[in-house]
GROMACS .gro file of C-alpha atoms in nm:
model
  144
    1UNK     CA    1   0.708   3.544   1.677
    2UNK     CA    2   0.569   3.891   1.635
    3UNK     CA    3   0.401   4.147   1.851
    4UNK     CA    4   0.230   4.423   1.653
    5UNK     CA    5  -0.009   4.607   1.864
    6UNK     CA    6  -0.177   4.939   1.886
    7UNK     CA    7  -0.213   4.941   2.268
    8UNK     CA    8   0.051   4.705   2.396
    9UNK     CA    9   0.317   4.961   2.463
   10UNK     CA   10   0.108   5.230   2.630
   11UNK     CA   11   0.162   5.249   3.011
   12UNK     CA   12  -0.133   5.174   3.241
   13UNK     CA   13  -0.290   4.938   2.984
   14UNK     CA   14  -0.370   4.608   3.133
   15UNK     CA   15  -0.506   4.404   2.847
   16UNK     CA   16  -0.523   4.033   2.785
   17UNK     CA   17  -0.247   3.923   2.543
   18UNK     CA   18  -0.317   3.657   2.275
   19UNK     CA   19  -0.057   3.400   2.158
   20UNK     CA   20  -0.121   3.190   1.847
   21UNK     CA   21   0.069   2.867   1.825
   22UNK     CA   22   0.086   2.686   1.505
   23UNK     CA   23   0.311   2.420   1.357
   24UNK     CA   24   0.360   2.676   1.075
   25UNK     CA   25   0.515   3.016   1.131
   26UNK     CA   26   0.329   3.132   0.825
   27UNK     CA   27  -0.005   3.014   0.948
   28UNK     CA   28   0.044   3.158   1.286
   29UNK     CA   29   0.147   3.501   1.137
   30UNK     CA   30  -0.135   3.499   0.888
   31UNK     CA   31  -0.409   3.425   1.153
   32UNK     CA   32  -0.265   3.685   1.371
   33UNK     CA   33  -0.282   3.932   1.082
   34UNK     CA   34  -0.639   3.833   1.009
   35UNK     CA   35  -0.747   3.866   1.364
   36UNK     CA   36  -0.582   4.214   1.396
   37UNK     CA   37  -0.735   4.320   1.062
   38UNK     CA   38  -1.080   4.246   1.188
   39UNK     CA   39  -1.058   4.475   1.490
   40UNK     CA   40  -1.170   4.821   1.442
   41UNK     CA   41  -0.920   5.048   1.612
   42UNK     CA   42  -0.623   4.949   1.827
   43UNK     CA   43  -0.576   4.581   1.909
   44UNK     CA   44  -0.482   4.392   2.215
   45UNK     CA   45  -0.122   4.259   2.206
   46UNK     CA   46  -0.094   3.959   1.979
   47UNK     CA   47   0.206   3.730   1.898
   48UNK     CA   48   0.240   3.444   1.665
   49UNK     CA   49   0.463   3.153   1.766
   50UNK     CA   50   0.473   2.936   1.477
   51UNK     CA   51   0.717   2.662   1.374
   52UNK     CA   52   1.065   2.602   1.518
   53UNK     CA   53   1.351   2.836   1.575
   54UNK     CA   54   1.507   2.702   1.248
   55UNK     CA   55   1.195   2.774   1.044
   56UNK     CA   56   1.084   2.423   1.013
   57UNK     CA   57   0.730   2.294   1.082
   58UNK     CA   58   0.680   2.205   1.441
   59UNK     CA   59   0.640   2.379   1.774
   60UNK     CA   60   0.898   2.546   1.996
   61UNK     CA   61   0.871   2.591   2.367
   62UNK     CA   62   1.120   2.883   2.343
   63UNK     CA   63   0.910   3.069   2.074
   64UNK     CA   64   0.598   3.013   2.270
   65UNK     CA   65   0.758   3.150   2.590
   66UNK     CA   66   0.902   3.445   2.423
   67UNK     CA   67   0.563   3.524   2.253
   68UNK     CA   68   0.375   3.501   2.582
   69UNK     CA   69   0.619   3.733   2.762
   70UNK     CA   70   0.607   3.977   2.470
   71UNK     CA   71   0.221   4.015   2.504
   72UNK     CA   72   0.196   4.009   2.881
   73UNK     CA   73   0.049   4.337   3.003
   74UNK     CA   74  -0.064   4.207   3.339
   75UNK     CA   75  -0.421   4.095   3.263
   76UNK     CA   76  -0.327   3.740   3.154
   77UNK     CA   77  -0.242   3.567   2.832
   78UNK     CA   78  -0.472   3.355   2.623
   79UNK     CA   79  -0.283   3.089   2.418
   80UNK     CA   80  -0.460   2.929   2.136
   81UNK     CA   81  -0.308   2.633   1.936
   82UNK     CA   82  -0.356   2.436   1.620
   83UNK     CA   83  -0.258   2.062   1.640
   84UNK     CA   84  -0.185   1.813   1.906
   85UNK     CA   85   0.184   1.863   1.989
   86UNK     CA   86   0.124   2.241   2.003
   87UNK     CA   87  -0.121   2.163   2.275
   88UNK     CA   88   0.104   1.928   2.455
   89UNK     CA   89   0.396   2.189   2.439
   90UNK     CA   90   0.177   2.462   2.595
   91UNK     CA   91   0.049   2.213   2.861
   92UNK     CA   92   0.411   2.124   2.952
   93UNK     CA   93   0.507   2.487   2.979
   94UNK     CA   94   0.209   2.558   3.209
   95UNK     CA   95   0.296   2.244   3.420
   96UNK     CA   96   0.647   2.379   3.463
   97UNK     CA   97   0.493   2.677   3.628
   98UNK     CA   98   0.758   2.939   3.574
   99UNK     CA   99   0.802   2.951   3.198
  100UNK     CA  100   0.496   3.152   3.108
  101UNK     CA  101   0.372   3.471   3.261
  102UNK     CA  102   0.138   3.460   3.559
  103UNK     CA  103  -0.232   3.423   3.427
  104UNK     CA  104  -0.140   3.241   3.111
  105UNK     CA  105  -0.415   3.005   3.004
  106UNK     CA  106  -0.446   2.748   2.728
  107UNK     CA  107  -0.777   2.821   2.557
  108UNK     CA  108  -0.981   2.543   2.401
  109UNK     CA  109  -1.105   2.697   2.078
  110UNK     CA  110  -1.085   2.653   1.704
  111UNK     CA  111  -0.765   2.813   1.590
  112UNK     CA  112  -0.889   3.066   1.331
  113UNK     CA  113  -1.236   3.152   1.452
  114UNK     CA  114  -1.117   3.140   1.810
  115UNK     CA  115  -0.824   3.366   1.741
  116UNK     CA  116  -1.044   3.631   1.584
  117UNK     CA  117  -1.299   3.609   1.874
  118UNK     CA  118  -1.005   3.628   2.144
  119UNK     CA  119  -0.834   3.926   1.977
  120UNK     CA  120  -1.154   4.118   1.910
  121UNK     CA  121  -1.272   4.053   2.279
  122UNK     CA  122  -0.934   4.138   2.433
  123UNK     CA  123  -0.913   4.454   2.227
  124UNK     CA  124  -1.221   4.571   2.419
  125UNK     CA  125  -1.044   4.553   2.745
  126UNK     CA  126  -1.230   4.241   2.843
  127UNK     CA  127  -1.079   4.019   3.116
  128UNK     CA  128  -0.918   3.669   3.050
  129UNK     CA  129  -1.239   3.477   3.136
  130UNK     CA  130  -1.436   3.679   2.873
  131UNK     CA  131  -1.156   3.641   2.616
  132UNK     CA  132  -1.154   3.259   2.686
  133UNK     CA  133  -1.539   3.235   2.670
  134UNK     CA  134  -1.554   3.431   2.340
  135UNK     CA  135  -1.293   3.208   2.178
  136UNK     CA  136  -1.447   2.895   2.310
  137UNK     CA  137  -1.794   3.005   2.169
  138UNK     CA  138  -1.640   2.987   1.810
  139UNK     CA  139  -1.700   2.605   1.840
  140UNK     CA  140  -2.065   2.686   1.797
  141UNK     CA  141  -2.030   2.901   1.478
  142UNK     CA  142  -2.237   2.735   1.223
  143UNK     CA  143  -2.136   2.775   0.859
  144UNK     CA  144  -2.438   2.582   0.693
   0.00000   0.00000   0.00000
């Protein structure tokens, strides 16, 4: 998990945080780096929660919870995932009700394109609904 932000530590900033959950720590960190790199200026708080605590492929409820808490700035947390059990783990955490910060939302979006859209939009100071909509719109990006 990592949280490298330009705005996250400033007092008074209420930005949507973004958590990227992948079965691979390297994939989650790389997608977070890509999304941050495409933002011009300071970025919203972003954390990668990839793999397990022991560095294996998989998902970890503990890493996801810690990542969500690290990016929570009071405006909600958008969580994007890659594969099936990552989705199930986030859904289980949301169902428990007290593991993730208030305003945490699982966002239905393609992992890479959605992450970029979410981080770019969150970095503008947009609210959680706008961040979720921008990420979800990435499903419509045509490559051909």
